[in-house]
Amino acid sequence: MSGSLTAVILVMAAATVLSRVAPFLFLGRHAERPWVRYLGRGVPPVIVTLLVIYCLRGVRIDAWPYGLPELGALVVTVGLHLAWGNALISIAAGTGLYMFLQQSGVLS
Amino acid sequence: MRPSRPLFFHALKATLPVIVGYVPLGFAFGLLFAELGHHWAWAMAMSLAVYAGAAQFLAVGLLAAGAGLVDIGIATLILNARHAFFGVSLLERWRTHPIKKAFLIFWLTDETYAVITSLKAPEGTRETDFHLWVAGLNYAAWNTGTVAGAITGQALAFDTTGMDFALTALFAVLLVEQIREVRQPFPFLLALAAGLATLALFGAEHMLLISIGLSLYLLMLTGRRRAWR
């Protein structure tokens, strides 16, 4: 079993490295091209937006509590960030509220 | 000009939310992996060598289901293909020593990418060194969590329920930063539409890769029509 586990880890490591190194191997000479620069500007906002949606993918808005814990925690996070601009405070407060809502059972 | 504090502390402050998210997530992975009945060193080996959270969680399920090597390899490749899109935006910024660059590429996760593309390196410092500290700290956090989780086995001393929201909150904060910097609604609206559409059509399991592919395709189409401006 440990032999095949070694193989699993090696295959997964190779697949992951391949996906991370691909643009550097295949696009290196094209870094100055207009379309690469365009993607460099456009990709980050797209990815961050999609990661937020992805993180919230499991939220059920058709059943109690209708995603209220997530919504409340996000409002606190974004609101604090707009007010003070300190990422740590925003994230800690939002996460703290979310953990309280999940663990205390006030919304269950 | 030297930074007033070592770059390490700047990086630590920038990526602390990721560390706070990675330690419990790595811990959870270690716990799950230990339940497969393997020695904790195997969980550590996988986190050290693979370092891709989503793929590692997927692998635990696949291993438990007795999936083959080819299945696990293809699943990892599909799930991690999104990382290839990250590199595109870093090609120009990561012109540095080959060994440093190799580590930056190996350590390129969703969260690391989000932090380094949204937060600026302190003034008077080399950007790639800042990125190396951020990426390395995240790697250390993931592996620390994994080892602790795998060794601890079942005994959870602290209720971490809901702590994974730290990652959601981090992305929300980074989204605010991106909106402030980009000042152009188009890429956000495009991603929002593509994300919600794929979530509705393909479900939560597959939405990330499909929505990234779709968004990038639409971004390219629009870019070509605007002559890449």
Short mmCIF file of C-alpha atoms in Angstrom, two decimals:
data_model
loop_
_atom_site.label_atom_id
_atom_site.label_comp_id
_atom_site.label_asym_id
_atom_site.label_seq_id
_atom_site.Cartn_x
_atom_site.Cartn_y
_atom_site.Cartn_z
CA MET A 1 0.00 0.00 0.00
CA SER A 2 2.79 2.42 0.86
CA GLY A 3 4.31 1.79 -2.58
CA SER A 4 1.11 2.88 -4.32
CA LEU A 5 0.72 5.77 -1.89
CA THR A 6 4.16 6.99 -2.95
CA ALA A 7 3.01 6.78 -6.57
CA VAL A 8 -0.21 8.70 -5.78
CA ILE A 9 1.76 11.49 -4.11
CA LEU A 10 4.27 11.66 -6.97
CA VAL A 11 1.54 11.76 -9.65
CA MET A 12 -0.40 14.44 -7.75
CA ALA A 13 2.76 16.49 -7.22
CA ALA A 14 3.63 16.24 -10.93
CA ALA A 15 0.11 17.24 -12.04
CA THR A 16 0.10 20.22 -9.64
CA VAL A 17 3.56 21.45 -10.64
CA LEU A 18 2.63 21.10 -14.32
CA SER A 19 -0.45 23.28 -13.86
CA ARG A 20 1.56 25.93 -12.01
CA VAL A 21 4.61 26.03 -14.29
CA ALA A 22 2.79 25.79 -17.66
CA PRO A 23 2.48 29.54 -18.41
CA PHE A 24 6.11 30.14 -17.45
CA LEU A 25 7.26 27.36 -19.78
CA PHE A 26 5.01 28.13 -22.72
CA LEU A 27 4.42 31.89 -22.50
CA GLY A 28 7.82 33.18 -21.35
CA ARG A 29 8.77 34.62 -24.74
CA HIS A 30 5.36 36.26 -25.15
CA ALA A 31 5.33 38.21 -21.88
CA GLU A 32 5.47 41.57 -23.72
CA ARG A 33 2.59 40.78 -26.07
CA PRO A 34 -0.47 43.01 -25.69
CA TRP A 35 -2.81 40.08 -25.02
CA VAL A 36 -0.60 38.74 -22.21
CA ARG A 37 -0.52 42.20 -20.58
CA TYR A 38 -4.28 42.44 -21.03
CA LEU A 39 -4.79 39.10 -19.28
CA GLY A 40 -2.35 40.13 -16.55
CA ARG A 41 -4.63 43.10 -15.78
CA GLY A 42 -7.95 41.32 -16.28
CA VAL A 43 -7.31 37.95 -14.62
CA PRO A 44 -6.83 39.03 -10.96
CA PRO A 45 -10.24 40.77 -10.57
CA VAL A 46 -11.93 37.85 -12.34
CA ILE A 47 -10.24 35.20 -10.16
CA VAL A 48 -10.90 37.00 -6.85
CA THR A 49 -14.56 37.49 -7.77
CA LEU A 50 -14.89 33.81 -8.68
CA LEU A 51 -13.11 32.70 -5.48
CA VAL A 52 -15.64 34.63 -3.38
CA ILE A 53 -18.50 32.95 -5.26
CA TYR A 54 -16.74 29.58 -4.94
CA CYS A 55 -16.35 29.99 -1.17
CA LEU A 56 -20.09 30.67 -0.91
CA ARG A 57 -21.08 27.84 -3.28
CA GLY A 58 -22.51 25.65 -0.52
CA VAL A 59 -24.78 28.33 0.97
CA ARG A 60 -28.47 27.36 0.82
CA ILE A 61 -30.60 30.44 0.26
CA ASP A 62 -33.80 28.41 -0.14
CA ALA A 63 -33.88 27.07 3.43
CA TRP A 64 -33.35 28.45 6.96
CA PRO A 65 -31.14 30.33 7.79
CA TYR A 66 -31.18 31.53 4.14
CA GLY A 67 -27.47 32.29 4.08
CA LEU A 68 -27.93 34.91 6.82
CA PRO A 69 -24.75 33.92 8.76
CA GLU A 70 -22.67 34.31 5.59
CA LEU A 71 -24.41 37.55 4.61
CA GLY A 72 -24.02 39.04 8.10
CA ALA A 73 -20.35 38.05 8.33
CA LEU A 74 -19.65 39.44 4.86
CA VAL A 75 -21.42 42.74 5.63
CA VAL A 76 -19.31 43.10 8.79
CA THR A 77 -16.10 42.19 6.93
CA VAL A 78 -16.66 44.52 3.97
CA GLY A 79 -18.14 47.30 6.11
CA LEU A 80 -15.17 47.33 8.51
CA HIS A 81 -12.80 47.21 5.58
CA LEU A 82 -14.44 50.19 3.88
CA ALA A 83 -14.40 52.07 7.19
CA TRP A 84 -10.88 51.33 8.47
CA GLY A 85 -9.06 49.55 5.64
CA ASN A 86 -7.32 47.15 8.04
CA ALA A 87 -7.59 43.68 6.48
CA LEU A 88 -6.79 41.79 9.70
CA ILE A 89 -9.49 43.54 11.72
CA SER A 90 -12.06 43.08 8.94
CA ILE A 91 -11.33 39.38 8.54
CA ALA A 92 -11.05 38.60 12.25
CA ALA A 93 -14.34 40.35 13.04
CA GLY A 94 -16.21 38.69 10.15
CA THR A 95 -14.82 35.25 10.97
CA GLY A 96 -15.45 35.70 14.68
CA LEU A 97 -19.08 36.62 14.04
CA TYR A 98 -19.49 33.67 11.68
CA MET A 99 -17.98 31.20 14.18
CA PHE A 100 -20.28 32.57 16.89
CA LEU A 101 -23.34 32.22 14.66
CA GLN A 102 -22.35 28.65 13.72
CA GLN A 103 -21.33 27.41 17.16
CA SER A 104 -23.84 29.17 19.42
CA GLY A 105 -26.82 27.83 17.52
CA VAL A 106 -28.66 31.18 17.71
CA LEU A 107 -29.81 30.70 14.12
CA SER A 108 -30.45 26.97 14.16
CA MET B 1 16.18 52.45 1.22
CA ARG B 2 15.74 49.70 3.75
CA PRO B 3 12.28 48.85 5.03
CA SER B 4 11.74 49.96 8.62
CA ARG B 5 10.94 46.40 9.68
CA PRO B 6 12.22 43.11 8.26
CA LEU B 7 10.29 41.97 5.22
CA PHE B 8 9.30 38.87 7.18
CA PHE B 9 7.01 40.92 9.45
CA HIS B 10 5.42 42.75 6.54
CA ALA B 11 4.73 39.42 4.85
CA LEU B 12 3.42 37.92 8.09
CA LYS B 13 0.99 40.81 8.52
CA ALA B 14 -0.15 40.58 4.91
CA THR B 15 -0.77 36.86 4.95
CA LEU B 16 -1.87 36.29 8.57
CA PRO B 17 -5.49 35.72 7.44
CA VAL B 18 -4.29 32.97 5.09
CA ILE B 19 -2.21 31.42 7.88
CA VAL B 20 -5.22 31.53 10.20
CA GLY B 21 -7.17 29.74 7.45
CA TYR B 22 -4.46 27.30 6.37
CA VAL B 23 -3.58 25.91 9.81
CA PRO B 24 -7.11 24.63 10.60
CA LEU B 25 -7.68 23.52 7.00
CA GLY B 26 -4.36 21.65 6.99
CA PHE B 27 -5.36 20.24 10.38
CA ALA B 28 -8.65 19.01 8.90
CA PHE B 29 -6.79 17.41 6.00
CA GLY B 30 -4.41 15.70 8.43
CA LEU B 31 -7.36 14.41 10.48
CA LEU B 32 -9.15 13.06 7.39
CA PHE B 33 -6.00 11.48 6.01
CA ALA B 34 -5.25 9.81 9.34
CA GLU B 35 -8.68 8.19 9.17
CA LEU B 36 -7.53 6.30 6.06
CA GLY B 37 -5.26 4.41 8.46
CA HIS B 38 -1.89 5.64 7.26
CA HIS B 39 1.02 6.86 9.36
CA TRP B 40 0.97 10.64 9.89
CA ALA B 41 4.18 10.96 7.88
CA TRP B 42 2.21 10.16 4.71
CA ALA B 43 -0.09 13.12 5.25
CA MET B 44 2.97 15.29 5.80
CA ALA B 45 4.62 13.89 2.65
CA MET B 46 1.54 14.72 0.58
CA SER B 47 1.27 18.27 1.93
CA LEU B 48 5.00 18.88 1.42
CA ALA B 49 5.09 17.45 -2.11
CA VAL B 50 1.67 18.35 -3.53
CA TYR B 51 0.65 21.48 -1.58
CA ALA B 52 -2.76 21.91 -3.22
CA GLY B 53 -5.55 21.92 -0.64
CA ALA B 54 -8.55 21.23 -2.84
CA ALA B 55 -6.78 18.40 -4.67
CA GLN B 56 -5.58 16.87 -1.39
CA PHE B 57 -9.10 16.84 0.08
CA LEU B 58 -10.33 15.31 -3.17
CA ALA B 59 -7.58 12.67 -3.02
CA VAL B 60 -8.66 11.57 0.46
CA GLY B 61 -12.13 10.83 -0.94
CA LEU B 62 -10.74 9.10 -4.01
CA LEU B 63 -8.31 6.98 -1.97
CA ALA B 64 -11.11 5.98 0.39
CA ALA B 65 -13.19 4.96 -2.64
CA GLY B 66 -10.29 2.91 -3.98
CA ALA B 67 -9.77 5.03 -7.12
CA GLY B 68 -6.80 4.27 -9.36
CA LEU B 69 -3.65 6.25 -10.01
CA VAL B 70 -4.86 7.54 -13.40
CA ASP B 71 -8.17 8.78 -11.96
CA ILE B 72 -6.41 10.63 -9.15
CA GLY B 73 -3.88 12.12 -11.59
CA ILE B 74 -6.54 13.42 -13.99
CA ALA B 75 -8.69 14.79 -11.16
CA THR B 76 -5.68 16.66 -9.76
CA LEU B 77 -4.81 18.06 -13.18
CA ILE B 78 -8.36 19.28 -13.86
CA LEU B 79 -8.80 20.75 -10.40
CA ASN B 80 -5.44 22.54 -10.49
CA ALA B 81 -5.59 23.72 -14.11
CA ARG B 82 -6.80 27.07 -12.73
CA HIS B 83 -3.27 27.69 -11.41
CA ALA B 84 -2.08 27.98 -15.01
CA PHE B 85 -4.26 31.10 -15.37
CA PHE B 86 -2.66 32.66 -12.30
CA GLY B 87 0.82 32.43 -13.78
CA VAL B 88 -0.19 34.40 -16.85
CA SER B 89 -0.55 37.57 -14.80
CA LEU B 90 2.76 36.99 -13.00
CA LEU B 91 5.00 36.31 -16.00
CA GLU B 92 6.31 39.85 -16.14
CA ARG B 93 6.54 40.43 -12.40
CA TRP B 94 8.51 37.29 -11.59
CA ARG B 95 11.71 38.00 -13.48
CA THR B 96 14.08 36.88 -10.74
CA HIS B 97 16.67 34.27 -9.80
CA PRO B 98 15.69 30.82 -11.23
CA ILE B 99 15.69 29.12 -7.81
CA LYS B 100 13.55 31.84 -6.23
CA LYS B 101 11.26 31.65 -9.25
CA ALA B 102 10.99 27.85 -8.92
CA PHE B 103 9.83 28.22 -5.31
CA LEU B 104 7.39 31.00 -6.19
CA ILE B 105 5.85 28.78 -8.87
CA PHE B 106 5.76 25.67 -6.65
CA TRP B 107 4.11 27.67 -3.85
CA LEU B 108 1.48 29.32 -6.07
CA THR B 109 -1.88 28.55 -4.45
CA ASP B 110 -5.25 30.33 -4.76
CA GLU B 111 -4.76 32.19 -1.51
CA THR B 112 -1.12 33.10 -2.11
CA TYR B 113 -2.06 34.42 -5.55
CA ALA B 114 -4.91 36.45 -4.11
CA VAL B 115 -2.67 38.04 -1.46
CA ILE B 116 0.27 38.90 -3.70
CA THR B 117 -1.84 40.33 -6.53
CA SER B 118 -3.97 42.44 -4.19
CA LEU B 119 -1.44 43.78 -1.67
CA LYS B 120 1.63 45.81 -2.60
CA ALA B 121 5.14 45.02 -1.37
CA PRO B 122 6.45 47.60 1.17
CA GLU B 123 8.28 50.51 -0.43
CA GLY B 124 11.99 50.05 -1.02
CA THR B 125 11.78 46.25 -1.06
CA ARG B 126 12.05 43.74 -3.86
CA GLU B 127 8.57 42.56 -4.82
CA THR B 128 9.62 38.96 -5.49
CA ASP B 129 11.23 38.70 -2.02
CA PHE B 130 7.98 39.89 -0.45
CA HIS B 131 6.12 37.28 -2.52
CA LEU B 132 8.59 34.57 -1.43
CA TRP B 133 7.99 35.36 2.26
CA VAL B 134 4.22 35.37 1.82
CA ALA B 135 4.25 32.11 -0.17
CA GLY B 136 6.74 30.41 2.18
CA LEU B 137 4.78 31.37 5.30
CA ASN B 138 1.60 29.97 3.77
CA TYR B 139 3.42 26.75 2.88
CA ALA B 140 4.73 26.46 6.44
CA ALA B 141 1.23 27.07 7.83
CA TRP B 142 -0.38 24.41 5.63
CA ASN B 143 2.24 21.81 6.56
CA THR B 144 2.18 22.68 10.26
CA GLY B 145 -1.59 22.24 10.24
CA THR B 146 -1.32 18.96 8.37
CA VAL B 147 1.21 17.41 10.74
CA ALA B 148 -0.66 18.60 13.83
CA GLY B 149 -3.95 17.25 12.44
CA ALA B 150 -2.52 13.91 11.39
CA ILE B 151 -0.78 13.37 14.74
CA THR B 152 -3.73 14.51 16.80
CA GLY B 153 -5.98 12.04 15.06
CA GLN B 154 -9.40 12.32 16.58
CA ALA B 155 -8.73 14.57 19.58
CA LEU B 156 -9.83 18.10 18.67
CA ALA B 157 -9.19 20.40 21.60
CA PHE B 158 -10.71 23.49 20.00
CA ASP B 159 -13.97 23.86 18.10
CA THR B 160 -12.92 25.28 14.74
CA THR B 161 -16.43 25.17 13.26
CA GLY B 162 -16.85 28.17 11.02
CA MET B 163 -13.19 29.16 11.12
CA ASP B 164 -12.85 28.36 7.43
CA PHE B 165 -14.88 31.53 6.84
CA ALA B 166 -11.56 33.35 7.27
CA LEU B 167 -10.77 32.43 3.67
CA THR B 168 -14.13 33.75 2.42
CA ALA B 169 -13.58 36.96 4.39
CA LEU B 170 -10.06 37.23 3.00
CA PHE B 171 -11.30 36.97 -0.58
CA ALA B 172 -14.03 39.53 0.17
CA VAL B 173 -11.41 41.97 1.49
CA LEU B 174 -9.20 41.33 -1.53
CA LEU B 175 -12.20 41.92 -3.77
CA VAL B 176 -12.70 45.34 -2.16
CA GLU B 177 -9.00 46.09 -2.77
CA GLN B 178 -9.25 44.96 -6.40
CA ILE B 179 -12.36 47.08 -7.00
CA ARG B 180 -10.52 50.11 -5.60
CA GLU B 181 -7.52 49.48 -7.82
CA VAL B 182 -9.11 48.40 -11.10
CA ARG B 183 -11.90 51.02 -11.13
CA GLN B 184 -13.62 49.34 -14.03
CA PRO B 185 -16.72 47.22 -13.43
CA PHE B 186 -16.36 45.02 -16.50
CA PRO B 187 -14.09 42.14 -15.24
CA PHE B 188 -16.03 41.89 -11.96
CA LEU B 189 -19.44 41.81 -13.62
CA LEU B 190 -18.20 39.29 -16.17
CA ALA B 191 -16.90 37.00 -13.41
CA LEU B 192 -20.07 37.47 -11.34
CA ALA B 193 -22.28 36.49 -14.28
CA ALA B 194 -20.07 33.56 -15.29
CA GLY B 195 -19.77 32.37 -11.68
CA LEU B 196 -23.48 32.43 -10.92
CA ALA B 197 -24.37 30.89 -14.29
CA THR B 198 -21.94 27.96 -13.88
CA LEU B 199 -23.03 27.46 -10.26
CA ALA B 200 -26.65 27.19 -11.42
CA LEU B 201 -25.89 25.01 -14.46
CA PHE B 202 -23.11 22.71 -13.23
CA GLY B 203 -23.46 22.77 -9.44
CA ALA B 204 -21.05 23.47 -6.61
CA GLU B 205 -18.70 20.55 -7.40
CA HIS B 206 -17.44 21.75 -10.76
CA MET B 207 -18.14 25.46 -10.77
CA LEU B 208 -14.63 26.79 -10.11
CA LEU B 209 -12.78 25.40 -13.12
CA ILE B 210 -15.69 25.86 -15.55
CA SER B 211 -16.39 29.43 -14.45
CA ILE B 212 -12.69 30.33 -14.67
CA GLY B 213 -12.45 28.83 -18.16
CA LEU B 214 -15.62 30.59 -19.29
CA SER B 215 -14.57 33.96 -17.81
CA LEU B 216 -11.13 33.78 -19.39
CA TYR B 217 -12.67 32.89 -22.74
CA LEU B 218 -15.07 35.86 -22.55
CA LEU B 219 -12.23 38.11 -21.35
CA MET B 220 -10.12 37.10 -24.36
CA LEU B 221 -13.03 37.64 -26.79
CA THR B 222 -13.69 41.12 -25.41
CA GLY B 223 -10.00 41.95 -25.34
CA ARG B 224 -9.50 41.07 -28.95
CA ARG B 225 -12.46 43.21 -29.97
CA ARG B 226 -10.97 46.14 -28.03
CA ALA B 227 -7.50 45.51 -29.48
CA TRP B 228 -6.22 44.50 -25.97
CA ARG B 229 -6.75 47.89 -24.37
#
